[in-house]
Coordinates of C-alpha atoms in Angstrom, one line a residue:
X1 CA -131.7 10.1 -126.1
X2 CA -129.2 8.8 -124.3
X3 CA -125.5 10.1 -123.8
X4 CA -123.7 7.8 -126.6
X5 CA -126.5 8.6 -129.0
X6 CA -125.6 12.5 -127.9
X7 CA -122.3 11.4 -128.7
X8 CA -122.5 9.8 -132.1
X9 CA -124.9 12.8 -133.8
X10 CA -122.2 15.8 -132.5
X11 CA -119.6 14.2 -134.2
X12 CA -122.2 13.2 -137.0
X13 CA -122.6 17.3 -137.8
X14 CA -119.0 17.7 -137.1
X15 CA -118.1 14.9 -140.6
X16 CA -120.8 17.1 -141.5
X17 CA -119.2 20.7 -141.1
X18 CA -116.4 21.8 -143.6
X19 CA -113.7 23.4 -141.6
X20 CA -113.1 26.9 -142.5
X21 CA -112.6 30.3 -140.7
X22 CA -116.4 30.6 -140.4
X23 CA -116.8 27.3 -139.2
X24 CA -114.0 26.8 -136.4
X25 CA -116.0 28.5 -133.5
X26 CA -118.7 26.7 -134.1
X27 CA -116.4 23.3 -134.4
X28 CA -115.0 24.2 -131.2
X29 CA -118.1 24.3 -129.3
X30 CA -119.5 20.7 -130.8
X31 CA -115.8 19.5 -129.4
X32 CA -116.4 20.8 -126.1
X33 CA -119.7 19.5 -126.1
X34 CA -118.1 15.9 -127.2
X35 CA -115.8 16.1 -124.0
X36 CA -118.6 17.1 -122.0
X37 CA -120.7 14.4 -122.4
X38 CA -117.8 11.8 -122.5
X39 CA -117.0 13.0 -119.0
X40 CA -120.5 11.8 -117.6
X41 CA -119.9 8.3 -119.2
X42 CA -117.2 8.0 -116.5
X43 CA -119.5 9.2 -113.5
X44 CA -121.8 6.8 -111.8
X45 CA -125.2 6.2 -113.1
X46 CA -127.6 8.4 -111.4
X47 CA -129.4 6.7 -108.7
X48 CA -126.7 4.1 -107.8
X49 CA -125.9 3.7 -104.0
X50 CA -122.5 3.4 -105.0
X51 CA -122.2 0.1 -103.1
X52 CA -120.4 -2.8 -104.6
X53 CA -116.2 -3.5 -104.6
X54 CA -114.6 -0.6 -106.1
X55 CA -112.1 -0.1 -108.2
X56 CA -109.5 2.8 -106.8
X57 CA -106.9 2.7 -104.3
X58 CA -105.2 4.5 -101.9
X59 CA -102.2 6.1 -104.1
X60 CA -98.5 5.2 -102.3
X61 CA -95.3 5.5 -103.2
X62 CA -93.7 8.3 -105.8
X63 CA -95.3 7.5 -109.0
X64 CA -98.4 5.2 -110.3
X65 CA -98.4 3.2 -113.3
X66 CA -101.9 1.6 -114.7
X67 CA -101.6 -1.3 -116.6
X68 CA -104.4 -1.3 -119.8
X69 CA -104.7 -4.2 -122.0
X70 CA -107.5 -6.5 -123.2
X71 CA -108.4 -9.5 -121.5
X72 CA -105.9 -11.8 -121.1
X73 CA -102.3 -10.6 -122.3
X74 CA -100.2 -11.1 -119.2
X75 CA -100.7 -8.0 -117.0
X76 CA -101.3 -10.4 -114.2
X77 CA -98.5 -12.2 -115.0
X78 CA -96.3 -8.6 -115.0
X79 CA -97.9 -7.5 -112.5
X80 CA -96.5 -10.4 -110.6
X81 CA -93.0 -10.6 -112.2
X82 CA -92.1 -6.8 -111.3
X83 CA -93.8 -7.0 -107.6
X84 CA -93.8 -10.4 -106.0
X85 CA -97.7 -9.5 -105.7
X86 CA -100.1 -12.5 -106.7
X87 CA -102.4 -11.7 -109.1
X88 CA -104.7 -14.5 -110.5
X89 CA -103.9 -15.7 -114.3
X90 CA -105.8 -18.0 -116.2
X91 CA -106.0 -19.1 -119.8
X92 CA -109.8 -17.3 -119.4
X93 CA -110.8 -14.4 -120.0
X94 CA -111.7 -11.7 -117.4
X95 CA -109.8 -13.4 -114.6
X96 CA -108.7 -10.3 -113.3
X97 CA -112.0 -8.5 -111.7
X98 CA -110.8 -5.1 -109.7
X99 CA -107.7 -3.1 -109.4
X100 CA -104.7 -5.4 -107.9
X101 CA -102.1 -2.7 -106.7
X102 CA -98.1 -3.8 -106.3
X103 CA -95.4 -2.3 -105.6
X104 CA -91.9 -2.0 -106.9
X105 CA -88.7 -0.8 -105.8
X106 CA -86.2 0.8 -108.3
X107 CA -83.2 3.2 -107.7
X108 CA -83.9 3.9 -103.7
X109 CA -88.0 4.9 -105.3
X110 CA -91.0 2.9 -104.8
X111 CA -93.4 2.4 -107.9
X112 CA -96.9 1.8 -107.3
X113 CA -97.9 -0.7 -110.4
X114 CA -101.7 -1.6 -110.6
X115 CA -103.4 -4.6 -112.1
X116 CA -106.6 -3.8 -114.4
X117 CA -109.1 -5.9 -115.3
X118 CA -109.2 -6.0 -119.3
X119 CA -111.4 -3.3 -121.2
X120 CA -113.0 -4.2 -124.7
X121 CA -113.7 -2.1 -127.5
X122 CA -116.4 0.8 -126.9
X123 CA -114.9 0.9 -123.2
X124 CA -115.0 4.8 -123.7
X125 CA -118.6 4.5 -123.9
X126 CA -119.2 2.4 -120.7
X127 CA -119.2 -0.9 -122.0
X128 CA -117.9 -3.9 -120.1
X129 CA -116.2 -2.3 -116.8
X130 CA -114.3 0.4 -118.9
X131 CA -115.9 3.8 -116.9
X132 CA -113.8 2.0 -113.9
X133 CA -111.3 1.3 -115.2
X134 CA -110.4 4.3 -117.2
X135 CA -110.9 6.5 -114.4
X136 CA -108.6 5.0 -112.1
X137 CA -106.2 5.5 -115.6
X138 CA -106.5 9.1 -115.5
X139 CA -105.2 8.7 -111.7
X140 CA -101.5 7.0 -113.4
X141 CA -98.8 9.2 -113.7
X142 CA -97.8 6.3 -117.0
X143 CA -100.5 4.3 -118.8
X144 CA -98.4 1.0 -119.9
X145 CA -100.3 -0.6 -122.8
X146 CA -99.7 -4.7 -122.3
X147 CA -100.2 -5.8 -125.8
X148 CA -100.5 -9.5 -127.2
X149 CA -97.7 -10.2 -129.6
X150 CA -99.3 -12.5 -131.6
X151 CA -102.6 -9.9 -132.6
X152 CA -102.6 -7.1 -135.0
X153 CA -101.5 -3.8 -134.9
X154 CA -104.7 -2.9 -134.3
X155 CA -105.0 -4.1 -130.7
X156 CA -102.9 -0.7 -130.0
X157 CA -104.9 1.4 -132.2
X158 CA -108.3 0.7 -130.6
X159 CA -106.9 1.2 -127.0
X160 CA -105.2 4.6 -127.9
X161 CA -108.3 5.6 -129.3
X162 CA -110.6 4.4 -126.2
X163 CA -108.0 6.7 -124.0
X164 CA -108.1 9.5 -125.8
X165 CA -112.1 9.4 -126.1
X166 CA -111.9 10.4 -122.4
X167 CA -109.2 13.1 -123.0
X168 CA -106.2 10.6 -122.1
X169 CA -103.8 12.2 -124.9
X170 CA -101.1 9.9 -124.5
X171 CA -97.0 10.5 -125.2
X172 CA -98.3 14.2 -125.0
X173 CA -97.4 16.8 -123.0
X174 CA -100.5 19.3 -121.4
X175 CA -101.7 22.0 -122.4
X176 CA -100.1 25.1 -120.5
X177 CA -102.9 26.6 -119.1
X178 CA -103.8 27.7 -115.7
X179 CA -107.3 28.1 -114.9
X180 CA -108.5 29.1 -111.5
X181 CA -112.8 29.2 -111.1
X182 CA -113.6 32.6 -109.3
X183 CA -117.5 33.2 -107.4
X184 CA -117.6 36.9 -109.3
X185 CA -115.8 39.2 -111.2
X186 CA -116.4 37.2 -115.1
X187 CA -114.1 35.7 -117.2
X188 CA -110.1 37.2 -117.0
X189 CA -108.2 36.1 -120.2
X190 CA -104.7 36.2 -120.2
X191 CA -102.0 35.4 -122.9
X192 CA -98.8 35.3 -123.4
X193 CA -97.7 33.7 -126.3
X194 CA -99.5 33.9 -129.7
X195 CA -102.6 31.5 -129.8
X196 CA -101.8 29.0 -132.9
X197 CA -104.9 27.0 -132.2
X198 CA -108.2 29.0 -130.0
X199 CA -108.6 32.4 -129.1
X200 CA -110.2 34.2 -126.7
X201 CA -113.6 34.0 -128.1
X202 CA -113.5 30.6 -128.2
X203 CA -112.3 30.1 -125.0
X204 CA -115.3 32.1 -123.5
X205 CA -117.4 29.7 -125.6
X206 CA -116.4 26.3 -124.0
X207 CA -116.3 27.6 -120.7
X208 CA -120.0 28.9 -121.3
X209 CA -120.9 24.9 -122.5
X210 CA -119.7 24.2 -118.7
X211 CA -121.9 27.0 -117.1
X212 CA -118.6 28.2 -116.0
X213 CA -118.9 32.1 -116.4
X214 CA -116.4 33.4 -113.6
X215 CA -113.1 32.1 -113.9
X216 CA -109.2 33.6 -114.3
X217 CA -108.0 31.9 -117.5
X218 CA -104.1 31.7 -118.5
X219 CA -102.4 30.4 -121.5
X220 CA -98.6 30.6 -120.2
X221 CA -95.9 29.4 -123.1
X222 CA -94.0 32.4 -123.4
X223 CA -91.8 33.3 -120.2
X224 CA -90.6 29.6 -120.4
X225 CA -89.2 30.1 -123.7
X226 CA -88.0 33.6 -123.1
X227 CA -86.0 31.9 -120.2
X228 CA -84.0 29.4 -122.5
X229 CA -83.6 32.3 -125.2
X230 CA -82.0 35.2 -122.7
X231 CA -79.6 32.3 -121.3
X232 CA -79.6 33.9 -117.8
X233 CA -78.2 32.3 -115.0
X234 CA -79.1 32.7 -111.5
X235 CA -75.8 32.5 -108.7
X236 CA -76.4 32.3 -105.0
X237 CA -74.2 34.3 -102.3
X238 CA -73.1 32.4 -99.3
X239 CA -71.7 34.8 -96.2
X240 CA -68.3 32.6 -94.2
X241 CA -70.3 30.8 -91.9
X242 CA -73.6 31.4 -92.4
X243 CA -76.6 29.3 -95.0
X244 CA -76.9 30.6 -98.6
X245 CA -79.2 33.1 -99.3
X246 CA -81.4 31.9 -101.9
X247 CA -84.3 34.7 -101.9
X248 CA -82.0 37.2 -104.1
X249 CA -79.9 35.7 -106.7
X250 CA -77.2 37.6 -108.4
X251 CA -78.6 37.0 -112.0
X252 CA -75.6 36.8 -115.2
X253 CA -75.5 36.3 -119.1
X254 CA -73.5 35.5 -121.2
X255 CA -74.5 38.4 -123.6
X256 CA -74.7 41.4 -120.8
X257 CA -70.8 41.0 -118.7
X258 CA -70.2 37.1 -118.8
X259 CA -70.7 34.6 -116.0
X260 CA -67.3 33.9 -115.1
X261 CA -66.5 34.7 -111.0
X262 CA -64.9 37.6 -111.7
X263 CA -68.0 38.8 -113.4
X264 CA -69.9 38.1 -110.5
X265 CA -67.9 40.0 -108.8
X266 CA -68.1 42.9 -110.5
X267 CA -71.6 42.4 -110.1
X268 CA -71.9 43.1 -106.4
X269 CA -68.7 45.7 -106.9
X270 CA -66.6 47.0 -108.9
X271 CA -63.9 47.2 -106.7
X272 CA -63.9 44.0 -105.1
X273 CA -62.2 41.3 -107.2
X274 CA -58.7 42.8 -106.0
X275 CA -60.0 41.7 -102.8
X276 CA -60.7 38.2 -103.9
X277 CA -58.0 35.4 -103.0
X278 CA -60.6 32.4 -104.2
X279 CA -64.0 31.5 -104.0
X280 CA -66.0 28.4 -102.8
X281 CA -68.7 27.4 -105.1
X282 CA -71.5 24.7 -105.0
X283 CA -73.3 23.6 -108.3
X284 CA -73.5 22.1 -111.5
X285 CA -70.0 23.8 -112.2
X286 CA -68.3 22.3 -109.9
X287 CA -66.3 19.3 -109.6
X288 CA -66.7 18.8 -106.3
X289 CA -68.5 20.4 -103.2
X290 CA -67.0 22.9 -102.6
X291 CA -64.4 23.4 -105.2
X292 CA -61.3 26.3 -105.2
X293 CA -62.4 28.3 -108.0
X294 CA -60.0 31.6 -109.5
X295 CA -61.5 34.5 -111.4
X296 CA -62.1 32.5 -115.0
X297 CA -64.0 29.9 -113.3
X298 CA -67.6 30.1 -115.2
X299 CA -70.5 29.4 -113.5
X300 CA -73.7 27.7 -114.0
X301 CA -77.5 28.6 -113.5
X302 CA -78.1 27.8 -109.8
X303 CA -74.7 27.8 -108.4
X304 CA -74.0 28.8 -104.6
X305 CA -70.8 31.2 -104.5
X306 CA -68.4 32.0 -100.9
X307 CA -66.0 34.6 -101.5
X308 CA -62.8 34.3 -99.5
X309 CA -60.9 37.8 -99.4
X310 CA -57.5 38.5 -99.0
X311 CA -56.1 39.3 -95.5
X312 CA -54.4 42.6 -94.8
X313 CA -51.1 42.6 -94.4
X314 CA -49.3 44.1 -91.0
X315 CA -46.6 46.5 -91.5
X316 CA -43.7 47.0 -89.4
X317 CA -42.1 43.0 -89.7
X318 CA -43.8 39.6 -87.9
X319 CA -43.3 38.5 -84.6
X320 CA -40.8 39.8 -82.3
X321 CA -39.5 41.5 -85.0
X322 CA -42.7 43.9 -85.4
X323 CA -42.0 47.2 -84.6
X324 CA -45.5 48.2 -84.7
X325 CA -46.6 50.4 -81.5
X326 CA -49.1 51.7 -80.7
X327 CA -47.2 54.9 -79.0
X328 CA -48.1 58.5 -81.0
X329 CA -45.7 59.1 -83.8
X330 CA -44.6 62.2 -82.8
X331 CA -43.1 63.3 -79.3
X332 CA -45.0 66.2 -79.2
X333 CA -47.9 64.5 -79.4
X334 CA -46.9 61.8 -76.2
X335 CA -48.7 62.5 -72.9
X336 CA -46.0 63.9 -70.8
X337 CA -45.8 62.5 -67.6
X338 CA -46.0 64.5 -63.7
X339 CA -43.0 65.4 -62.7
X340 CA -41.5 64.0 -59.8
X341 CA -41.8 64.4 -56.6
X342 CA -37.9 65.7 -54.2

């Protein structure tokens, strides 16, 4: 039996399966079989030299973009529009027959923008040259889907479902997990937010379908969210004349003290904002770099702070009208001097 026919009875006893509390571990495991096996349709066949033109490129610039259509919609024609790069176009299909990589240049960045060759429907199961050309997909920071206007609706449909087949969930964000495969010790489950959709047993379960059975597995939602909620901000300290120091923040809220300067500075000490004549600050908060700030001046998560005291006063007058000396106070106290010699 070969994989598609894997493929097509899984998710025929999945239609089969009602989906209930008794039932959703052993869903779970058909899915992770499903993915399994839908991962091999994108590896070479088994016994190939691997000879022939290939399909991937050396990856350049600050972002990729793959462009996925079906044969003959104009990606060749975008391709060259948006990169000056000549890409063959015909009113044929299949003119395009391996990855034709451009490049373009937008706000000071450079875009890496790659030319497909079409994919047909059952791409997802290795028809046509989809295997290729999905894989070098799953290398795109941004799938853009070039669509014929003049088709249905369902043009879209059928590509977004060939994508996701492979586990391209598109307009999605990840899943947060962090998942780091360890020679011994078993499996190290870690949560930190409440598990909506799988739990633990599961998780041990599709790991176990990948023979994977040491491994340190987190599922990290929760300190991100408790970030935003607290509302803490962190504030830099920057000594006259030296680099900031960015390895211990001062940290403020608006709930515990404020995050104006002068809570900042009562912060680091109590005593210190009748010392303060202004600050410098860097940041968000500012208006410009550096800006004069006073006491009331709130700041902002990340903001670099200088503190420029007040100088001490002389007593005694200025000038040539200080009478400052350094002489003792009292004449008792003055180093009396050998008396003369007669």
């Amino acid at each position: 039996m070969g994989i598609i026919e894997k493929i097509k009875e899984i998710e025929a006893e999945m239609a089969r399966t009602q989906k209930n509390k008794a039932t959703e571990y052993h869903l779970g495991q058909l899915k992770a079989k499903i993915a399994k096996l839908r991962t091999q349709l994108l590896e070479p066949p088994k016994g190939s030299s691997g000879a022939g033109e290939g399909f991937e490129v050396t990856k350049y610039g600050h972002g990729r973009v793959a462009l996925i259509g079906f044969p003959s919609v104009g990606k060749s024609t975008l391709l060259t529009m948006l990169t000056g790069t000549h890409s063959e176009a015909a009113s044929y299909e299949f003119t395009t027959l391996t990855c034709i990589p451009g490049i373009i240049h937008y706000n000071d960045t450079k875009i890496q923008l790659l030319d497909l060759p079409g994919i047909i429907e059952g791409a997802s199961e290795g028809k046509g040259r989809g295997r290729q050309v999905i894989a070098v997909s799953k290398s795109s920071d941004i799938v853009l889907m070039v669509l014929d206007a003049s088709k249905s609706e369902g043009h879209r449909q059928i590509l977004t479902k060939e994508l996701e087949a492979v586990g391209l969930r598109l307009n999605k964000k990840p899943p947060q997990i962090y998942f780091k495969k360890k020679k011994t010790g078993g499996i190290s489950f870690n949560s930190t937010a409440p598990l909506t959709h799988v739990d633990e047993k599961l998780c041990y379960q599709i790991l176990h379908e990948y023979k994977i059975h040491n491994a340190e597995l987190n599922l990290d939602r929760l300190l991100a969210r408790m970030w935003d909620e607290m509302g803490l901000i962190r504030v830099y300290t920057k000594p006259q004349g030296q680099q900031p120091d960015f390895t211990d923040p001062v940290v403020l809220s608006v709930d515990r003290g404020g995050c104006t300067v002068e809570d900042f500075c009562n912060h680091i000490h109590r005593n210190l904002v009748k010392d303060v004549k202004y600050v410098l600050v860097w940041g968000t908060s500012a208006r410009h770099y550096p800006q004069h700030c006073g006491l009331g001046h709130v700041l902002q998560d990340e903001d670099v702070v200088q503190i420029v005291k007040k100088k001490e006063k002389e007593d005694g007058g200025r000038g040539r009208f200080k009478s400052h000396t350094n002489a003792p106070a009292r004449i008792s106290d003055r180093e009396k001097k050998a008396p003369l010699k007669t």
